[in-house]
Coordinates of C-alpha atoms and ligand atoms in Angstrom, one line a residue:
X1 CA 0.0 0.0 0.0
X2 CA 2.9 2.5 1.2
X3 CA 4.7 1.2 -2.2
X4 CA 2.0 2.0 -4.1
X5 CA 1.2 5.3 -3.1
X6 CA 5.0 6.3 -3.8
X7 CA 4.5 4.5 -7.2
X8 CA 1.8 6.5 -7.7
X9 CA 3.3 9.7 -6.2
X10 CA 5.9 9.2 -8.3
X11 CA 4.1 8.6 -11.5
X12 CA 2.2 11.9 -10.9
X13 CA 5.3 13.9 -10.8
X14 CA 6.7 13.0 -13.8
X15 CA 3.3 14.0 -15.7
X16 CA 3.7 17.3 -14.2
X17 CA 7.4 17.7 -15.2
X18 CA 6.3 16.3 -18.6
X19 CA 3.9 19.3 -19.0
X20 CA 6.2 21.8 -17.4
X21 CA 5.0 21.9 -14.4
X22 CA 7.3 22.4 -10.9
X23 CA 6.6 19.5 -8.6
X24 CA 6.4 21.5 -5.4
X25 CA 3.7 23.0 -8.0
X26 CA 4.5 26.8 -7.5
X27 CA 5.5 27.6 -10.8
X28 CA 6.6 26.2 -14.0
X29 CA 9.7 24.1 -14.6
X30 CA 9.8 25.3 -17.9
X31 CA 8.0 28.1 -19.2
X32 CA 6.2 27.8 -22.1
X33 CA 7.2 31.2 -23.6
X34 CA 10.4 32.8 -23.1
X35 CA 12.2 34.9 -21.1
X36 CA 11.2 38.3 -22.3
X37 CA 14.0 40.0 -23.2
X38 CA 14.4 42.9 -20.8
X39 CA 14.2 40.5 -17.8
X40 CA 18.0 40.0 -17.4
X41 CA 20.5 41.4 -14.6
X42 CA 21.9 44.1 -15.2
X43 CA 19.6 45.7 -16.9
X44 CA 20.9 45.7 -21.0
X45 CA 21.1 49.6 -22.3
X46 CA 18.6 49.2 -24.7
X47 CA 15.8 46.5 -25.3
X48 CA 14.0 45.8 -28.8
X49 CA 11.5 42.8 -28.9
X50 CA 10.1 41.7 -31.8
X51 CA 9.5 38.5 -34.4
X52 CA 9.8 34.9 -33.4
X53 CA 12.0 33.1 -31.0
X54 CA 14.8 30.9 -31.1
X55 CA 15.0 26.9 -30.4
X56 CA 18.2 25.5 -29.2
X57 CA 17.9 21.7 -30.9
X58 CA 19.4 18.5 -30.5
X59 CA 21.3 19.9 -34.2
X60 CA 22.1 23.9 -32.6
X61 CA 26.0 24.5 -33.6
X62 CA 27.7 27.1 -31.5
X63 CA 29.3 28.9 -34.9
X64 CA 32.7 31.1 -34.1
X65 CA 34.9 33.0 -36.2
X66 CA 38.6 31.9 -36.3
X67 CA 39.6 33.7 -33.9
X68 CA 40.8 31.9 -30.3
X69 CA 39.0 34.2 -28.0
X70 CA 35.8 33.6 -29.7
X71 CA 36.5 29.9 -29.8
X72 CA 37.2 30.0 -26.0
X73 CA 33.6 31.5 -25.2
X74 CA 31.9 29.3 -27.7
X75 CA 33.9 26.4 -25.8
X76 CA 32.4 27.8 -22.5
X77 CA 29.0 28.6 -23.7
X78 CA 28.6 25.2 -24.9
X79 CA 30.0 23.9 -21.2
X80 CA 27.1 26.0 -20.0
X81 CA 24.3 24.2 -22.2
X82 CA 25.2 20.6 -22.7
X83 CA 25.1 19.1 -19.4
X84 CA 21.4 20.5 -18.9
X85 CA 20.1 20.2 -23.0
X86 CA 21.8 17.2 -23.4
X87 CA 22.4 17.9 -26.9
X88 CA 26.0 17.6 -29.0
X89 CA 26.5 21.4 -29.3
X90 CA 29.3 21.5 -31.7
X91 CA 31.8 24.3 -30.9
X92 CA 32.5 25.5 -35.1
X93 CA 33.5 27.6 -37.7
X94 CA 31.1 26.4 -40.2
X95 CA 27.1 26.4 -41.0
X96 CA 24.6 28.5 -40.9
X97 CA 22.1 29.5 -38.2
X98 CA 22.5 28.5 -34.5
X99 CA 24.3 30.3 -32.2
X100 CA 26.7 32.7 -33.7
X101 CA 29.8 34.3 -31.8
X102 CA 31.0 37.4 -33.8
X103 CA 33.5 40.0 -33.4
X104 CA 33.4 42.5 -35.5
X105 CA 33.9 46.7 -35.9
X106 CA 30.8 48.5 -34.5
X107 CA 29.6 50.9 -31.8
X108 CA 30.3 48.2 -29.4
X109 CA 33.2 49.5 -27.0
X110 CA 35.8 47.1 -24.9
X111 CA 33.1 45.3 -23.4
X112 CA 29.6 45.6 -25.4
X113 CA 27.7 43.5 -27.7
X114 CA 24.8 43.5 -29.4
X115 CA 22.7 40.2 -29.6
X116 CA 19.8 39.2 -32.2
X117 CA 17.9 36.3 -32.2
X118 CA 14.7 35.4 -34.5
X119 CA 13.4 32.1 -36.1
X120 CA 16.8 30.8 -37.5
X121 CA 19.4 31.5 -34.8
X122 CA 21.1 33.9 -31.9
X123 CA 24.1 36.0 -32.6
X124 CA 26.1 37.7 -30.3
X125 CA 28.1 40.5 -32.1
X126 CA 31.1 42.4 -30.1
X127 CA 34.3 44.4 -31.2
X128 CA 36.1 43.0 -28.1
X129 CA 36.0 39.2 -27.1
X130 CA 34.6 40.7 -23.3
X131 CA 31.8 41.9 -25.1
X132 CA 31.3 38.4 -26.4
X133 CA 31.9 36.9 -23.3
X134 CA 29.3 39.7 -21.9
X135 CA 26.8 38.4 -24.8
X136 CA 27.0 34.8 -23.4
X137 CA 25.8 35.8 -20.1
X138 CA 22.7 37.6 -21.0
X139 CA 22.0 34.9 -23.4
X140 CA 22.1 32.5 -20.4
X141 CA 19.9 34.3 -18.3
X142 CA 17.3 34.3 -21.5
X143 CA 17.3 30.9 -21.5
X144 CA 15.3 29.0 -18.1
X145 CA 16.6 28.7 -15.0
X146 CA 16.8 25.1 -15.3
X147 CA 19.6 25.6 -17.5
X148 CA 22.1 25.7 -15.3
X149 CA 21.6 22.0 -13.9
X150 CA 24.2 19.8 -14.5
X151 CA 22.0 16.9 -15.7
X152 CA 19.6 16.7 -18.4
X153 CA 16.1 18.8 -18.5
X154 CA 13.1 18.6 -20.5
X155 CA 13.2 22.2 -22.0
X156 CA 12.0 23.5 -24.6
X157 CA 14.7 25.8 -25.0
X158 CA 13.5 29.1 -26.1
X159 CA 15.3 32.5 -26.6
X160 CA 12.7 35.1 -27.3
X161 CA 13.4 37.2 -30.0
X162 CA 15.0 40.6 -31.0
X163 CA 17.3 42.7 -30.7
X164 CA 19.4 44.1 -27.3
X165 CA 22.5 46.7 -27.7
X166 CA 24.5 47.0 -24.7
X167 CA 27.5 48.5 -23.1
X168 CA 28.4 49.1 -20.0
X169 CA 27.9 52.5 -17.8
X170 CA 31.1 52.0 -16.1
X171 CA 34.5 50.2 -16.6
X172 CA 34.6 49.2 -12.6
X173 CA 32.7 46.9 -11.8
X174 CA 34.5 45.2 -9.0
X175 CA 34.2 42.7 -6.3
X176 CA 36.5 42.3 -3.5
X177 CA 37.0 39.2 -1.5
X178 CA 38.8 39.6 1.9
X179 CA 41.0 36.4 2.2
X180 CA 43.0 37.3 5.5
X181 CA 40.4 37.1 7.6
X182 CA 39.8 33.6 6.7
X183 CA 40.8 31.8 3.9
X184 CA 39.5 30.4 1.0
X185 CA 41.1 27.8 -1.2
X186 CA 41.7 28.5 -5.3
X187 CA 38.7 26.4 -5.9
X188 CA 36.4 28.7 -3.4
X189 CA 37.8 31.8 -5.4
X190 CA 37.3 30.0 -8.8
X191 CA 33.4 29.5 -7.2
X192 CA 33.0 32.9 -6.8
X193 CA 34.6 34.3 -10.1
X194 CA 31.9 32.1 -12.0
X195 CA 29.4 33.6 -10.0
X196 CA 30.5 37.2 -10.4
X197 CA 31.1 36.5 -14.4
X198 CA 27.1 35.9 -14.5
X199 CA 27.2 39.2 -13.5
X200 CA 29.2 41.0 -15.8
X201 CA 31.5 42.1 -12.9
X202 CA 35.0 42.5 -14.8
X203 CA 37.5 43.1 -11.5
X204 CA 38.5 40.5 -8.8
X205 CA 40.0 42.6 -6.1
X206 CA 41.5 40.0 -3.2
X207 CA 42.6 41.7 -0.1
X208 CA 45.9 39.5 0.5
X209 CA 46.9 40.5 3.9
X210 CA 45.4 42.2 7.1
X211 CA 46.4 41.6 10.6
X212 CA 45.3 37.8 10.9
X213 CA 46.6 36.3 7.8
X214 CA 49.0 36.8 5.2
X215 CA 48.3 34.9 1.8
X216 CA 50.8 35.5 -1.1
X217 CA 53.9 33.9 -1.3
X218 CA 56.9 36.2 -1.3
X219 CA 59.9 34.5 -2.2
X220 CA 62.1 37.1 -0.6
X221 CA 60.1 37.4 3.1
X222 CA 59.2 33.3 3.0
X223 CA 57.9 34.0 6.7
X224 CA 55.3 36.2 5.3
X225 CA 53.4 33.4 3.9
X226 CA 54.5 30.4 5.9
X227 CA 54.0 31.8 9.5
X228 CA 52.0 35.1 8.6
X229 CA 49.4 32.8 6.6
X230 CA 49.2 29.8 9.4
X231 CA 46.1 31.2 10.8
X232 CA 42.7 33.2 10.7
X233 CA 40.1 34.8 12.9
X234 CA 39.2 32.6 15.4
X235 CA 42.5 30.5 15.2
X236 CA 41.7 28.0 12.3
X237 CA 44.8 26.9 10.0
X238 CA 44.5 29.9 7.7
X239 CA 46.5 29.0 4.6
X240 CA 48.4 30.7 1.7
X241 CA 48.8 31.0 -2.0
X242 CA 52.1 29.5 -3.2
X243 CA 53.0 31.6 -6.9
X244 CA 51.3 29.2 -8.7
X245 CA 48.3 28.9 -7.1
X246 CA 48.0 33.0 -7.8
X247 CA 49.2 32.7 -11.2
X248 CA 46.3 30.4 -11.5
X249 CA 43.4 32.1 -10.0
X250 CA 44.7 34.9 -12.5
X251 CA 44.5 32.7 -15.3
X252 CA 41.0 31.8 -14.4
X253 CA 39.7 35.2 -13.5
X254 CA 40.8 36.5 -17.5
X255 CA 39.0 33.4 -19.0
X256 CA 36.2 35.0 -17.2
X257 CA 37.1 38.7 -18.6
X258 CA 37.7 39.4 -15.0
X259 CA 41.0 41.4 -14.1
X260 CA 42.9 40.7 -10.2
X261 CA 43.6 43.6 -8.3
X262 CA 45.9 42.2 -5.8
X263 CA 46.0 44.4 -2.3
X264 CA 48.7 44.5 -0.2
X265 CA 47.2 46.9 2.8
X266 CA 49.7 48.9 4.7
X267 CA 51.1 50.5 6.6
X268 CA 48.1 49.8 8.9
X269 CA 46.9 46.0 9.2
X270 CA 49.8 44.6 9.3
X271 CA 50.5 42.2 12.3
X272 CA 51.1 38.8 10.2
X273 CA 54.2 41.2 8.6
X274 CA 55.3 42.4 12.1
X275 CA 54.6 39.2 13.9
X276 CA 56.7 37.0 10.8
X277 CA 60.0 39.4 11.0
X278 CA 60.9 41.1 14.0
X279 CA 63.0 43.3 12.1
X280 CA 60.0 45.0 10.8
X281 CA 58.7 46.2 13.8
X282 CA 60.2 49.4 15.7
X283 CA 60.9 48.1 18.6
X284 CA 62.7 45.4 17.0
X285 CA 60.1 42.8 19.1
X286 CA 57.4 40.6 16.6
X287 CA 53.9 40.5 18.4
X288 CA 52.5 37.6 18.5
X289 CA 50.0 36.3 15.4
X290 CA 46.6 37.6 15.9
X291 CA 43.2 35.6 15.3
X292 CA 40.7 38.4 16.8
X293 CA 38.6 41.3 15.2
X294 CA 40.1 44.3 16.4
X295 CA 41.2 46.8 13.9
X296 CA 43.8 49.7 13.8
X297 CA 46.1 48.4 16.5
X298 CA 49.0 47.6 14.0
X299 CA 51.5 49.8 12.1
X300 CA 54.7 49.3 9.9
X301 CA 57.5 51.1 11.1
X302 CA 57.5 54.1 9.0
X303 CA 61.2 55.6 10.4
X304 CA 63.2 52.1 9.2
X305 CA 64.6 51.8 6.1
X306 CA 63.9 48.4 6.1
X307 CA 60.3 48.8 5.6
X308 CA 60.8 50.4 1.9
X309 CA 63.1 47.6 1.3
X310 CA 60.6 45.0 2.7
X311 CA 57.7 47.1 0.4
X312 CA 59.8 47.2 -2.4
X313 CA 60.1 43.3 -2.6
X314 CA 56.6 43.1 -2.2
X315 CA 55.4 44.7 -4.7
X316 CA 58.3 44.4 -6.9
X317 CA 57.4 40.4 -6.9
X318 CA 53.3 40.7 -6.2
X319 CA 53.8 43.0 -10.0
X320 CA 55.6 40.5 -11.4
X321 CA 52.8 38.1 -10.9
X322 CA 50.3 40.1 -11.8
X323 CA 49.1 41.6 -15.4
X324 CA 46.6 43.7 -14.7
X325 CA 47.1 47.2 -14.6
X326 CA 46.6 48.0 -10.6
X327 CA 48.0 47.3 -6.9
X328 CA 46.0 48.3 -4.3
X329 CA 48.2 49.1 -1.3
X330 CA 45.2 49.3 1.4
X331 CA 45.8 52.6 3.7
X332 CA 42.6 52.6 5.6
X333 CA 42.2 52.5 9.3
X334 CA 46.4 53.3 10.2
X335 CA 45.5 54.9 14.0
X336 CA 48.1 53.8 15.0
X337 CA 50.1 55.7 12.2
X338 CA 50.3 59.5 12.9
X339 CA 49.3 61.5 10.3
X340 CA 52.5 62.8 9.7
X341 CA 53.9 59.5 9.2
X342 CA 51.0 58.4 7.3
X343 CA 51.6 60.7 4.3
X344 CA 55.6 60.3 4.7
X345 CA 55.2 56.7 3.6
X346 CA 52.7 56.8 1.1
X347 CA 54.7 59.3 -0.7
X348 CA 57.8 56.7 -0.7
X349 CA 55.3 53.4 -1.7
X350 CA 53.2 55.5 -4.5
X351 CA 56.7 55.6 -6.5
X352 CA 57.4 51.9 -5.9
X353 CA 54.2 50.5 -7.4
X354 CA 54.9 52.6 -10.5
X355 CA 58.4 51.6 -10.7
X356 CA 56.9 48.5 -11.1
X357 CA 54.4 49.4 -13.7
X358 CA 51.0 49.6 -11.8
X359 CA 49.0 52.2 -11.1
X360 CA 48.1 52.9 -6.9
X361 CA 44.7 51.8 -5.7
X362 CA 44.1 53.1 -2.2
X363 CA 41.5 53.1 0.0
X364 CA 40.0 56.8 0.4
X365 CA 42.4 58.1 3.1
X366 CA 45.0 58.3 0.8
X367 CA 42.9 61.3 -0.4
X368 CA 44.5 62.9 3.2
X369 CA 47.6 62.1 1.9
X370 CA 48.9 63.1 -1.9
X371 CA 47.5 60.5 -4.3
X372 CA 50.0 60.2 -7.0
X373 CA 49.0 60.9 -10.6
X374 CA 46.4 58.4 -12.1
X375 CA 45.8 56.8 -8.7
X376 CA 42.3 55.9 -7.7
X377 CA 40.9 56.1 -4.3
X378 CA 38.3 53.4 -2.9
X379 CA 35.3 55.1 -1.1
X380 CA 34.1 53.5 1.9
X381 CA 32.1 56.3 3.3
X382 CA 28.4 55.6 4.9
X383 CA 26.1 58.1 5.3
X384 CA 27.4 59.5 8.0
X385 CA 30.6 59.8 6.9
X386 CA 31.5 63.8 7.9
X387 CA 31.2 66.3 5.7
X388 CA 34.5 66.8 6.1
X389 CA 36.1 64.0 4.9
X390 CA 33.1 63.5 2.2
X391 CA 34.8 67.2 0.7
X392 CA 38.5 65.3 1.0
X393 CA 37.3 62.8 -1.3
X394 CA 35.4 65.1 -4.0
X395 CA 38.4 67.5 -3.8
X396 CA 40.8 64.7 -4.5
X397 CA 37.9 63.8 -7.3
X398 CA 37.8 67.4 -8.8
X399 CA 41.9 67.4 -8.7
X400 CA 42.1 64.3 -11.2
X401 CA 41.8 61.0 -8.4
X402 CA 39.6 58.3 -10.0
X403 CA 37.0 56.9 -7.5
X404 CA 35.6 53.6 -6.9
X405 CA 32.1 53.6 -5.1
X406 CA 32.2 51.4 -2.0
X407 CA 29.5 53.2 0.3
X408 CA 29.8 50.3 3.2
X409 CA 26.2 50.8 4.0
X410 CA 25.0 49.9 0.9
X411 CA 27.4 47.6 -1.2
X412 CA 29.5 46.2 2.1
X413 CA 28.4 42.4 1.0
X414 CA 29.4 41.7 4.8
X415 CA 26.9 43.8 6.6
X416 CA 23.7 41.7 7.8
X417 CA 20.1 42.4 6.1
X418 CA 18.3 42.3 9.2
X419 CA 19.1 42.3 12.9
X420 CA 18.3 38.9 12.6
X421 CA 20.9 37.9 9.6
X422 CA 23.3 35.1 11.2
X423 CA 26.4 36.0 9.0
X424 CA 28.1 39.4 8.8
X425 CA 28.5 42.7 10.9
X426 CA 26.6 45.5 11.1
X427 CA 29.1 48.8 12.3
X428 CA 27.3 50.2 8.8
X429 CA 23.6 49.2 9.8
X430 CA 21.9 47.0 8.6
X431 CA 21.7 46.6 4.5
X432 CA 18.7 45.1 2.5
X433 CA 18.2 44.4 -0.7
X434 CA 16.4 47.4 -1.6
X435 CA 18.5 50.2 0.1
X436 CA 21.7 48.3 -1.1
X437 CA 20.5 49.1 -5.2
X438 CA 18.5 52.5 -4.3
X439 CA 21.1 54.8 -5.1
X440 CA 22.8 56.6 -8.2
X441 CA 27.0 55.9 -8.3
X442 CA 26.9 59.2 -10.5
X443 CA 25.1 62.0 -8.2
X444 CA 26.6 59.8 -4.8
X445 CA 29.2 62.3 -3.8
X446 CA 28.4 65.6 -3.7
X447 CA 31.1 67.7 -5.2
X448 CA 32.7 64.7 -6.6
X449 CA 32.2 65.4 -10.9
X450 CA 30.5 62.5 -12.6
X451 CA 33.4 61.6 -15.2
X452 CA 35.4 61.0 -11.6
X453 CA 33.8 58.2 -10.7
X454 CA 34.9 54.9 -12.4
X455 CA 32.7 52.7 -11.1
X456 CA 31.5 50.5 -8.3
X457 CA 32.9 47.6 -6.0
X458 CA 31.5 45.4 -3.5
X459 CA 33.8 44.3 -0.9
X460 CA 32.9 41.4 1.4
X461 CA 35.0 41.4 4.4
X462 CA 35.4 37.8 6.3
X463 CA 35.6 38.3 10.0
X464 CA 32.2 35.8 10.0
X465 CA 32.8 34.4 6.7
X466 CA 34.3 30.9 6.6
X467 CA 33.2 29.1 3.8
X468 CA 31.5 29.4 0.2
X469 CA 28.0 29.4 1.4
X470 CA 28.9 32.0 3.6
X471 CA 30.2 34.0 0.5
X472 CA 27.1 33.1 -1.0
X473 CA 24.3 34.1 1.4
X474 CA 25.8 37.4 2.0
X475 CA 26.5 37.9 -1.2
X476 CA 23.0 37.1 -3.2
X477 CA 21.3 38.8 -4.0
X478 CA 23.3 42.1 -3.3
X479 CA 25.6 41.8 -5.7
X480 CA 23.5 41.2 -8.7
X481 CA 22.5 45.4 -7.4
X482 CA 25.8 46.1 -7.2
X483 CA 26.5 44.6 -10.6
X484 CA 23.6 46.5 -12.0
X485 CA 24.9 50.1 -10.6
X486 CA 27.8 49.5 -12.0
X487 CA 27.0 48.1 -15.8
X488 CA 23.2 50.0 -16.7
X489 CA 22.3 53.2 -17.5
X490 CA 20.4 55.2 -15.0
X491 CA 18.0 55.5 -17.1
X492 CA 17.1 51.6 -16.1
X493 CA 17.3 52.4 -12.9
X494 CA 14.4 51.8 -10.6
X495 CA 13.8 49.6 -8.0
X496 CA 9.8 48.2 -8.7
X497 CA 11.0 46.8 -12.3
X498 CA 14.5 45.8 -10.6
X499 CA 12.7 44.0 -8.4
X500 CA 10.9 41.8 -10.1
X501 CA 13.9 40.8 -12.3
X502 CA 15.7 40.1 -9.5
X503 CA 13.3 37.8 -8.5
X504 CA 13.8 35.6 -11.7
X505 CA 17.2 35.0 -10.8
X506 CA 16.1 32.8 -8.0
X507 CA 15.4 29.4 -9.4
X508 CA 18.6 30.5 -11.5
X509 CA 20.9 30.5 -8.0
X510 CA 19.0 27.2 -6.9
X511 CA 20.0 25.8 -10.2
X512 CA 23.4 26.5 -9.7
X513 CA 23.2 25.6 -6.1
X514 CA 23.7 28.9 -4.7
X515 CA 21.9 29.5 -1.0
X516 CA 20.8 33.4 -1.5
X517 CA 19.0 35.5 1.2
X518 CA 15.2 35.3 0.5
X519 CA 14.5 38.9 1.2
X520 CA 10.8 39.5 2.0
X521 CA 11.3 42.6 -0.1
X522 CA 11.3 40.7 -3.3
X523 CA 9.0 38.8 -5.0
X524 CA 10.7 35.4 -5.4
X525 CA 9.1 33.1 -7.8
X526 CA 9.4 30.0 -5.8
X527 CA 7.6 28.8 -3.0
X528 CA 10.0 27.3 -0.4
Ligands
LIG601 C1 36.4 48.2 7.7 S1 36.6 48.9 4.9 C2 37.6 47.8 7.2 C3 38.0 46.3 7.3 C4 36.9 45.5 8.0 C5 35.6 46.0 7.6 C6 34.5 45.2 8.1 C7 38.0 49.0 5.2 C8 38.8 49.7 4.2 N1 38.5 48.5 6.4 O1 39.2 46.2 7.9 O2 37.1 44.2 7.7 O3 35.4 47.3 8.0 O4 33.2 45.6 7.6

């Protein structure tokens, strides 16, 4: 009797997945029609439906040109839509229709595309491979959610049809991922960079060292890694990347369009240093390795030669390792730096990182000290931020210092939702979904001229972060907003329409096994 029941149970759920129907019978497996094509994230600049859709088919061909960059995203697209299609999905140069993967001249920018798709196929035109790459991503959130399983689903597989042209509103579109405070292994990073790609974020910052943890090999300071990286808040092993291991998250990250901004933060938050070589420290005494989650208590010492020497190698090999154009080298929170000091020692690091070819990244209190030329400064500011230092920052702006948008109580992936949020702090207040998109990176700082700002990044610090779901359920569905400010034009934005777009990203993150936030302020398609 109990067997039977099952059997029958059983039997009734696969009639309903046969017609497209979810089992837990809140909404459909499978639409019938497709995505409409202004319901991806971030909003695309402009939006022209019209004609028939497209089928993907057991005979689709993902068609490139002979080029190796387009190959490379036809080779990942079709990693995308086998596992759940089940179909062939031969990566080629030849044929007709399908899926088409074109670069070519146009109005298209670095990192834009255009996509069409009607009765006989999708193509994705850029003048840059990102823009392809860019292309890809909206085409996958066009298709359904179910798409991103990794075994096979009934479809039908629909792309609805017409036209979108789109190009990002900024070049920045960051996220940051604060190792020190715990670590995360290559393959936790490599989690995260396919999750931010989705997104169209295009820079990986990683914050490589802070008071509890050092993370980057040096081969010239081997203590930094080895006994500055051998723990973590809360005393866990901690861990390092050895050269290779950074060389490879690297790698990743640009087959992802997605450029590392390594951070080395000084001269504050900097006890795994001081606590590897004695010699660093003023007194000549290393303090022991720290596993709270105190801040500001630690300072290079900015009188020794040694230290420039010791920053030097640093950066010198951190450069090496890295192709991008930046280094960030931190500067927030140095109270235990005087002031005085403080702007003594940036103006002898600014010079080192463009010895070594990179241009500064600092956090915005190196607007209180004398940003070199080209050097962008990180905004961190909340509200309440003083008006004082708000001015510093727009001054620095108006003087020719690029800025990054990282209000902390809005994009700050580590502050809680709620008061009731078990993950993350809160020193910022308390962030939901809707305050964390409701505000315009271009009017943000008063004083500060548009064309200053080059974008936004959200950071997610790790004092309570641990492990990838962590990453996760602070981070969704924030930074699908912060992703948004930082690709669409204002034009798109608005938070009723954002909203409800959001919301089809939902059974997308359960797809891809993602555990987001269910925010009561959105209206989430699914029932659980
Ligand atoms: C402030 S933001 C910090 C970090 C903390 C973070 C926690 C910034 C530049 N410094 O050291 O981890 O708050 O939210």
């Amino acid at each position: 009797m109990r067997q039977h029941h099952r059997t029958l149970r059983l039997l009734g759920s696969l009639l309903l997945v046969a017609m497209g129907v979810s089992v837990t019978g809140a909404a459909p497996a499978q639409a019938a029609s497709p995505t409409p094509l202004d319901r991806v994230v971030p909003a695309p600049a402009s939006v022209a439906p019209s004609g028939s859709p497209y089928r993907i088919t057991p005979d689709t061909r993902i068609r490139v040109d002979d080029s190796r960059e387009a190959r490379r995203t036809g080779e990942y697209l079709a990693t995308v839509l086998r596992p759940s299609t089940g179909y062939r999905l031969p990566v080629t140069a030849h044929g007709a229709g399908g899926i088409r993967l074109r670069l070519a001249e146009g109005p298209f920018g670095a990192e834009g595309y255009r996509l069409d798709s009607g009765r006989k196929g999708v193509t994705i035109t850029a003048a840059k491979p990102a823009g392809l790459f860019h292309g890809v991503q909206t085409l996958r959130q066009l298709l359904p959610p179910a798409v991103e399983k990794d075994s096979v689903q009934p479809g039908p597989w629909l792309v609805a049809g017409g036209t979108i042209q789109d190009t990002p509103r900024y070049g920045w579109r960051g996220a940051m991922l604060d190792v020190s405070r715990h670590f995360f292994t290559v393959d936790q990073v490599k989690r995260y960079i396919d999750q931010l790609a989705l997104y169209k974020i295009n820079k990986l910052h990683l914050h490589l060292s802070d008071d509890q943890g050092w993370r980057i090999a040096i081969d010239s300071w081997p203590r930094l890694a080895t006994y500055g990286g051998s723990t973590q808040v809360g005393g866990g092993p901690g861990g390092h990347y050895t050269k290779a291991d950074y060389k490879e998250i690297v790698r990743y990250a640009a087959s992802r369009y997605l450029e590392v901004v390594p951070e080395i933060d000084m001269p504050g938050h900097t006890n795994a240093a001081l606590a590897s070589y004695a010699e660093l420290n003023c007194d000549g005494v290393a303090p022991p390795l720290y596993t709270g989650t105190d801040v500001g208590f630690s300072s290079l010492c900015v009188g020794k030669e040694i230290t420039y020497d010791f920053v030097d190698d640093v950066i010198r090999e951190l450069a090496a390792l890295t192709p991008g154009r930046y280094l960030h080298i931190g500067g927030d929170e140095a109270h235990s730096t005087s002031h005085a000091d403080y702007v003594k020692f940036m103006d002898r690091v600014q010079p080192i990182v463009a010895e070594y070819g990179k241009t500064v990244i600092g956090w915005h209190q190196l607007t209180g000290a004398n940003p070199s030329r080209g050097a962008l400064a990180q905004y961190w500011g909340l509200d309440g931020t003083s008006a004082e230092e708000k001015a510093q920052v727009a001054a620095a702006a108006r003087g020719g210092t690029g800025i990054i948008l990282s209000p902390a109580d809005r994009i700050y992936l580590d502050m809680k939702y709620t008061a009731d949020t078990p993950l993350g702090l809160d020193w910022a207040g308390l962030v939901e979904v809707k305050r964390s998109y409701d505000w315009d990176p271009g009017t943000y700082l008063p004083g500060a001229p548009a064309s200053a700002i080059r974008g936004v990044e959200a950071p997610l610090w790790t004092e309570t972060i641990a492990k990838s779901a962590d990453i996760e359920y602070m981070a969704f569905p924030r930074l699908a907003g912060a992703a948004e400010l930082g690709w669409s034009p204002a034009s798109t934005h608005e938070w009723e329409a954002y909203k409800v777009r959001l919301a089809a990203q939902g059974p997308r993150w359960e797809a891809l096994g993602i555990g987001y936030y269910r925010s009561p302020q959105v209206p989430w398609q699914t029932a659980e």
